[in-house]
mmCIF file of C-alpha atoms in Angstrom:
data_model
loop_
_atom_site.group_PDB
_atom_site.id
_atom_site.type_symbol
_atom_site.label_atom_id
_atom_site.label_comp_id
_atom_site.label_asym_id
_atom_site.label_seq_id
_atom_site.Cartn_x
_atom_site.Cartn_y
_atom_site.Cartn_z
ATOM 1 C CA GLN A 1 0.156 -0.391 0.476
ATOM 2 C CA LYS A 2 1.510 3.285 -1.189
ATOM 3 C CA GLU A 3 1.588 6.013 1.973
ATOM 4 C CA VAL A 4 -0.327 8.548 0.152
ATOM 5 C CA GLU A 5 -3.137 7.476 -2.769
ATOM 6 C CA GLN A 6 -4.719 9.785 -4.919
ATOM 7 C CA ASN A 7 -6.665 8.407 -8.189
ATOM 8 C CA SER A 8 -4.731 9.457 -10.641
ATOM 9 C CA GLY A 9 -7.955 11.524 -12.781
ATOM 10 C CA PRO A 10 -8.426 12.340 -15.663
ATOM 11 C CA LEU A 11 -11.388 14.035 -13.459
ATOM 12 C CA SER A 12 -13.701 16.033 -16.178
ATOM 13 C CA VAL A 13 -16.416 18.764 -14.810
ATOM 14 C CA PRO A 14 -18.109 21.477 -16.259
ATOM 15 C CA GLU A 15 -17.227 24.920 -16.552
ATOM 16 C CA GLY A 16 -18.757 25.565 -13.107
ATOM 17 C CA ALA A 17 -19.211 23.145 -11.598
ATOM 18 C CA ILE A 18 -17.533 20.771 -8.124
ATOM 19 C CA ALA A 19 -14.730 19.429 -8.912
ATOM 20 C CA SER A 20 -13.772 16.440 -5.425
ATOM 21 C CA LEU A 21 -10.774 15.357 -5.385
ATOM 22 C CA ASN A 22 -9.827 12.392 -2.397
ATOM 23 C CA CYS A 23 -6.547 11.600 -0.768
ATOM 24 C CA THR A 24 -5.703 8.674 1.779
ATOM 25 C CA TYR A 25 -1.857 8.807 4.294
ATOM 26 C CA SER A 26 -1.553 5.804 5.596
ATOM 27 C CA ASP A 27 0.607 7.234 8.639
ATOM 28 C CA ARG A 28 -1.904 7.501 11.369
ATOM 29 C CA GLY A 29 0.594 9.607 13.119
ATOM 30 C CA SER A 30 0.952 12.060 10.176
ATOM 31 C CA GLN A 31 -0.395 16.013 11.808
ATOM 32 C CA SER A 32 0.013 18.309 8.744
ATOM 33 C CA PHE A 33 -1.964 18.106 4.999
ATOM 34 C CA PHE A 34 -1.536 19.199 2.207
ATOM 35 C CA TRP A 35 -3.009 20.474 -1.492
ATOM 36 C CA TYR A 36 -0.094 21.805 -4.278
ATOM 37 C CA ARG A 37 -1.327 22.614 -7.814
ATOM 38 C CA GLN A 38 1.383 22.135 -9.979
ATOM 39 C CA TYR A 39 0.411 23.033 -14.702
ATOM 40 C CA SER A 40 2.145 21.275 -16.343
ATOM 41 C CA GLY A 41 5.733 21.855 -17.192
ATOM 42 C CA LYS A 42 6.161 24.366 -14.395
ATOM 43 C CA SER A 43 6.665 22.967 -9.986
ATOM 44 C CA PRO A 44 4.108 22.742 -7.479
ATOM 45 C CA GLU A 45 2.393 25.694 -5.244
ATOM 46 C CA LEU A 46 0.379 25.981 -1.971
ATOM 47 C CA ILE A 47 -3.469 25.737 -2.327
ATOM 48 C CA MET A 48 -3.995 25.116 1.143
ATOM 49 C CA PHE A 49 -2.867 23.349 4.186
ATOM 50 C CA ILE A 50 -5.362 21.854 7.007
ATOM 51 C CA TYR A 51 -4.078 19.784 10.107
ATOM 52 C CA SER A 52 -7.136 19.743 12.590
ATOM 53 C CA ASN A 53 -10.472 17.667 11.270
ATOM 54 C CA GLY A 54 -13.397 19.434 9.233
ATOM 55 C CA ASP A 55 -13.086 22.090 6.618
ATOM 56 C CA LYS A 56 -11.216 24.104 5.997
ATOM 57 C CA GLU A 57 -12.049 26.687 3.199
ATOM 58 C CA ASP A 58 -9.731 29.832 1.120
ATOM 59 C CA GLY A 59 -11.789 31.087 -1.570
ATOM 60 C CA ARG A 60 -12.876 28.789 -3.907
ATOM 61 C CA PHE A 61 -11.587 26.549 -2.697
ATOM 62 C CA THR A 62 -12.241 23.856 0.364
ATOM 63 C CA ALA A 63 -10.041 20.551 2.813
ATOM 64 C CA GLN A 64 -11.697 18.595 4.388
ATOM 65 C CA LEU A 65 -9.748 16.834 6.723
ATOM 66 C CA ASN A 66 -11.298 13.479 8.699
ATOM 67 C CA LYS A 67 -8.239 11.388 10.659
ATOM 68 C CA ALA A 68 -9.711 8.994 11.830
ATOM 69 C CA SER A 69 -10.990 7.236 7.897
ATOM 70 C CA GLN A 70 -7.207 8.339 7.300
ATOM 71 C CA TYR A 71 -8.949 10.538 4.614
ATOM 72 C CA VAL A 72 -8.505 14.954 3.311
ATOM 73 C CA SER A 73 -10.380 15.708 0.497
ATOM 74 C CA LEU A 74 -10.759 19.241 -1.817
ATOM 75 C CA LEU A 75 -13.263 20.727 -3.369
ATOM 76 C CA ILE A 76 -12.891 22.730 -5.992
ATOM 77 C CA ARG A 77 -16.149 24.929 -6.298
ATOM 78 C CA ASP A 78 -17.025 26.687 -9.431
ATOM 79 C CA SER A 79 -14.327 25.474 -11.111
ATOM 80 C CA GLN A 80 -12.362 27.663 -13.664
ATOM 81 C CA PRO A 81 -10.385 26.309 -16.741
ATOM 82 C CA SER A 82 -7.634 28.033 -15.891
ATOM 83 C CA ASP A 83 -8.644 25.325 -12.571
ATOM 84 C CA SER A 84 -7.424 22.480 -15.289
ATOM 85 C CA ALA A 85 -3.840 20.669 -13.360
ATOM 86 C CA THR A 86 -2.414 18.378 -11.939
ATOM 87 C CA TYR A 87 -3.037 18.231 -7.711
ATOM 88 C CA LEU A 88 -1.197 17.183 -5.925
ATOM 89 C CA CYS A 89 -1.717 16.049 -1.275
ATOM 90 C CA ALA A 90 1.131 15.889 0.527
ATOM 91 C CA VAL A 91 1.505 14.464 4.017
ATOM 92 C CA ASN A 92 3.969 15.950 7.039
ATOM 93 C CA ARG A 93 5.856 13.051 8.279
ATOM 94 C CA ALA A 94 5.211 12.654 12.421
ATOM 95 C CA ALA A 95 8.749 13.461 12.064
ATOM 96 C CA GLY A 96 9.852 17.028 10.645
ATOM 97 C CA ASN A 97 8.874 19.261 7.652
ATOM 98 C CA LYS A 98 9.220 16.132 5.704
ATOM 99 C CA LEU A 99 6.606 15.262 3.360
ATOM 100 C CA THR A 100 5.477 12.283 1.432
ATOM 101 C CA PHE A 101 3.089 13.308 -1.750
ATOM 102 C CA GLY A 102 0.503 11.725 -3.872
ATOM 103 C CA GLY A 103 0.723 10.402 -7.642
ATOM 104 C CA GLY A 104 -1.925 13.582 -7.875
ATOM 105 C CA THR A 105 -4.912 13.593 -9.806
ATOM 106 C CA ARG A 106 -5.021 15.637 -12.901
ATOM 107 C CA VAL A 107 -8.149 17.695 -13.086
ATOM 108 C CA LEU A 108 -9.616 19.157 -16.365
ATOM 109 C CA VAL A 109 -12.470 22.295 -16.478
ATOM 110 C CA LYS A 110 -14.447 22.282 -19.352
ATOM 111 C CA PRO A 111 -15.798 25.425 -20.980
ATOM 112 C CA ASP B 1 8.554 36.308 -1.794
ATOM 113 C CA VAL B 2 10.138 33.187 -1.371
ATOM 114 C CA LYS B 3 11.889 33.072 -4.619
ATOM 115 C CA VAL B 4 13.834 29.314 -5.122
ATOM 116 C CA THR B 5 15.894 29.312 -8.391
ATOM 117 C CA GLN B 6 17.359 26.379 -10.331
ATOM 118 C CA SER B 7 21.026 26.206 -11.364
ATOM 119 C CA SER B 8 18.936 24.674 -15.833
ATOM 120 C CA ARG B 9 15.385 24.448 -16.262
ATOM 121 C CA TYR B 10 16.102 21.129 -19.040
ATOM 122 C CA LEU B 11 19.668 19.659 -19.046
ATOM 123 C CA VAL B 12 21.189 16.495 -21.363
ATOM 124 C CA LYS B 13 24.320 15.115 -19.813
ATOM 125 C CA ARG B 14 26.416 11.301 -20.944
ATOM 126 C CA THR B 15 26.068 8.639 -18.638
ATOM 127 C CA GLY B 16 28.648 8.223 -16.447
ATOM 128 C CA GLU B 17 28.977 12.603 -16.329
ATOM 129 C CA LYS B 18 29.008 13.707 -12.892
ATOM 130 C CA VAL B 19 26.565 15.864 -12.542
ATOM 131 C CA PHE B 20 25.706 19.163 -9.668
ATOM 132 C CA LEU B 21 22.668 20.951 -9.728
ATOM 133 C CA GLU B 22 22.002 23.838 -7.540
ATOM 134 C CA CYS B 23 19.824 24.823 -5.540
ATOM 135 C CA VAL B 24 19.310 28.627 -4.298
ATOM 136 C CA GLN B 25 16.644 30.650 -1.560
ATOM 137 C CA ASP B 26 16.529 33.738 -0.125
ATOM 138 C CA MET B 27 14.556 33.293 3.046
ATOM 139 C CA ASP B 28 17.155 32.659 5.174
ATOM 140 C CA HIS B 29 15.319 28.870 5.290
ATOM 141 C CA GLU B 30 17.261 26.479 7.247
ATOM 142 C CA ASN B 31 15.404 22.583 5.575
ATOM 143 C CA MET B 32 16.162 22.212 1.591
ATOM 144 C CA PHE B 33 14.344 19.295 -0.137
ATOM 145 C CA TRP B 34 16.100 17.572 -3.370
ATOM 146 C CA TYR B 35 12.787 15.218 -4.597
ATOM 147 C CA ARG B 36 12.338 13.778 -8.028
ATOM 148 C CA GLN B 37 9.744 14.010 -10.076
ATOM 149 C CA ASP B 38 8.482 11.101 -12.256
ATOM 150 C CA PRO B 39 5.322 10.110 -14.404
ATOM 151 C CA GLY B 40 2.705 8.438 -12.017
ATOM 152 C CA LEU B 41 5.340 8.416 -9.167
ATOM 153 C CA GLY B 42 4.687 11.078 -8.064
ATOM 154 C CA LEU B 43 7.000 13.685 -6.112
ATOM 155 C CA ARG B 44 9.997 11.652 -3.875
ATOM 156 C CA LEU B 45 12.174 12.487 -1.486
ATOM 157 C CA ILE B 46 16.582 11.924 -2.503
ATOM 158 C CA TYR B 47 18.384 14.180 0.753
ATOM 159 C CA PHE B 48 16.844 17.080 2.598
ATOM 160 C CA SER B 49 19.098 19.083 4.750
ATOM 161 C CA TYR B 50 18.210 21.081 8.200
ATOM 162 C CA ASP B 51 21.315 23.581 7.956
ATOM 163 C CA VAL B 52 24.422 24.036 7.306
ATOM 164 C CA LYS B 53 26.950 20.694 6.024
ATOM 165 C CA MET B 54 24.334 19.479 7.710
ATOM 166 C CA LYS B 55 22.502 16.276 5.244
ATOM 167 C CA GLU B 56 20.082 13.048 5.924
ATOM 168 C CA LYS B 57 19.087 10.876 3.269
ATOM 169 C CA GLY B 58 15.179 10.887 2.211
ATOM 170 C CA ASP B 59 13.788 7.676 0.527
ATOM 171 C CA ILE B 60 16.193 7.133 -2.652
ATOM 172 C CA PRO B 61 18.972 8.327 -2.081
ATOM 173 C CA GLU B 62 21.037 5.980 -4.302
ATOM 174 C CA GLY B 63 23.398 7.319 -6.825
ATOM 175 C CA TYR B 64 22.775 11.081 -5.112
ATOM 176 C CA SER B 65 24.949 13.476 -2.354
ATOM 177 C CA VAL B 66 24.114 16.688 -1.410
ATOM 178 C CA SER B 67 26.476 19.804 -0.335
ATOM 179 C CA ARG B 68 25.250 21.987 1.597
ATOM 180 C CA GLU B 69 28.433 24.508 2.444
ATOM 181 C CA LYS B 70 26.168 27.425 3.003
ATOM 182 C CA LYS B 71 23.068 27.863 4.252
ATOM 183 C CA GLU B 72 20.941 29.389 1.008
ATOM 184 C CA ARG B 73 22.306 27.024 -1.689
ATOM 185 C CA PHE B 74 21.870 23.075 -1.721
ATOM 186 C CA SER B 75 23.233 20.936 -3.894
ATOM 187 C CA LEU B 76 22.092 17.777 -5.585
ATOM 188 C CA ILE B 77 25.094 15.754 -7.015
ATOM 189 C CA LEU B 78 25.353 13.084 -9.982
ATOM 190 C CA GLU B 79 28.118 11.540 -8.416
ATOM 191 C CA SER B 80 28.565 9.261 -12.332
ATOM 192 C CA ALA B 81 24.614 9.623 -13.739
ATOM 193 C CA SER B 82 23.244 7.294 -15.173
ATOM 194 C CA THR B 83 19.551 6.630 -17.396
ATOM 195 C CA ASN B 84 17.261 5.599 -14.895
ATOM 196 C CA GLN B 85 18.292 8.951 -13.102
ATOM 197 C CA THR B 86 16.346 11.532 -16.194
ATOM 198 C CA SER B 87 13.470 12.522 -14.697
ATOM 199 C CA MET B 88 12.817 15.916 -12.768
ATOM 200 C CA TYR B 89 14.219 17.790 -10.079
ATOM 201 C CA LEU B 90 13.062 19.806 -8.156
ATOM 202 C CA CYS B 91 14.100 21.692 -5.050
ATOM 203 C CA ALA B 92 12.247 23.421 -2.449
ATOM 204 C CA SER B 93 12.344 25.140 1.012
ATOM 205 C CA THR B 94 11.009 25.141 4.430
ATOM 206 C CA LEU B 95 11.874 27.426 7.797
ATOM 207 C CA LYS B 96 12.347 25.809 10.739
ATOM 208 C CA GLY B 97 9.266 26.348 11.941
ATOM 209 C CA GLN B 98 7.714 24.241 15.439
ATOM 210 C CA GLY B 99 4.041 22.987 14.487
ATOM 211 C CA ALA B 100 4.519 20.299 11.201
ATOM 212 C CA THR B 101 2.372 23.395 9.065
ATOM 213 C CA ASP B 102 5.255 25.177 7.805
ATOM 214 C CA THR B 103 5.324 25.336 3.863
ATOM 215 C CA GLN B 104 7.487 23.882 1.164
ATOM 216 C CA TYR B 105 8.760 26.150 -1.410
ATOM 217 C CA PHE B 106 9.773 24.994 -4.822
ATOM 218 C CA GLY B 107 12.229 25.998 -7.471
ATOM 219 C CA PRO B 108 11.522 26.044 -11.101
ATOM 220 C CA GLY B 109 12.665 21.837 -11.782
ATOM 221 C CA THR B 110 15.760 21.286 -13.373
ATOM 222 C CA ARG B 111 14.406 18.756 -16.487
ATOM 223 C CA LEU B 112 17.686 16.495 -17.369
ATOM 224 C CA THR B 113 18.146 13.729 -19.591
ATOM 225 C CA VAL B 114 20.627 11.329 -19.505
ATOM 226 C CA LEU B 115 21.668 9.876 -23.211
#
């Protein structure tokens, strides 16, 4: 079992719809969870992080964390073509600032 | 704005060559990281450093070494490049925080091709 798992996609959503991305992790000691966006040929950029159970909203993005189920998700509301990218889930390891990344979910927003 | 720069965007080397990839950050960050990114495998940690002259192996250190002589600079060295080291190499840095929520800032990446 991979430490951090994501569906590779592509996840195709119509413009204006909600995109829902999922991520599961295996290390119960993980404390913080990050979502990065990566455009083709570019480096990852942070969208948001979450460390408490529940929801965290930032603009059109909402991260949801359920530590009991070892599950973190990202919702993108009112999806735009500019949201078409690969979204990487990253989990902070129990010790230190090291992150473990999932393989990423490719999202395609169609006008 | 945090700025992480990498010495080359694209690099082509031959098998057996010694390759240096350099990363510089301008935000006085203590922690620096080297990853490689391959399709379907995501980002994998090669080496990291928590301070000058300090280094620790990540998940896939074989075939690589690193150097951190100055706080702002972290170099990745391929002692004898092989074709299976063809990849995108990403450098990242972060503050040495107390919690686990310190954001890693990435450089633009170096796409290395070994022929």
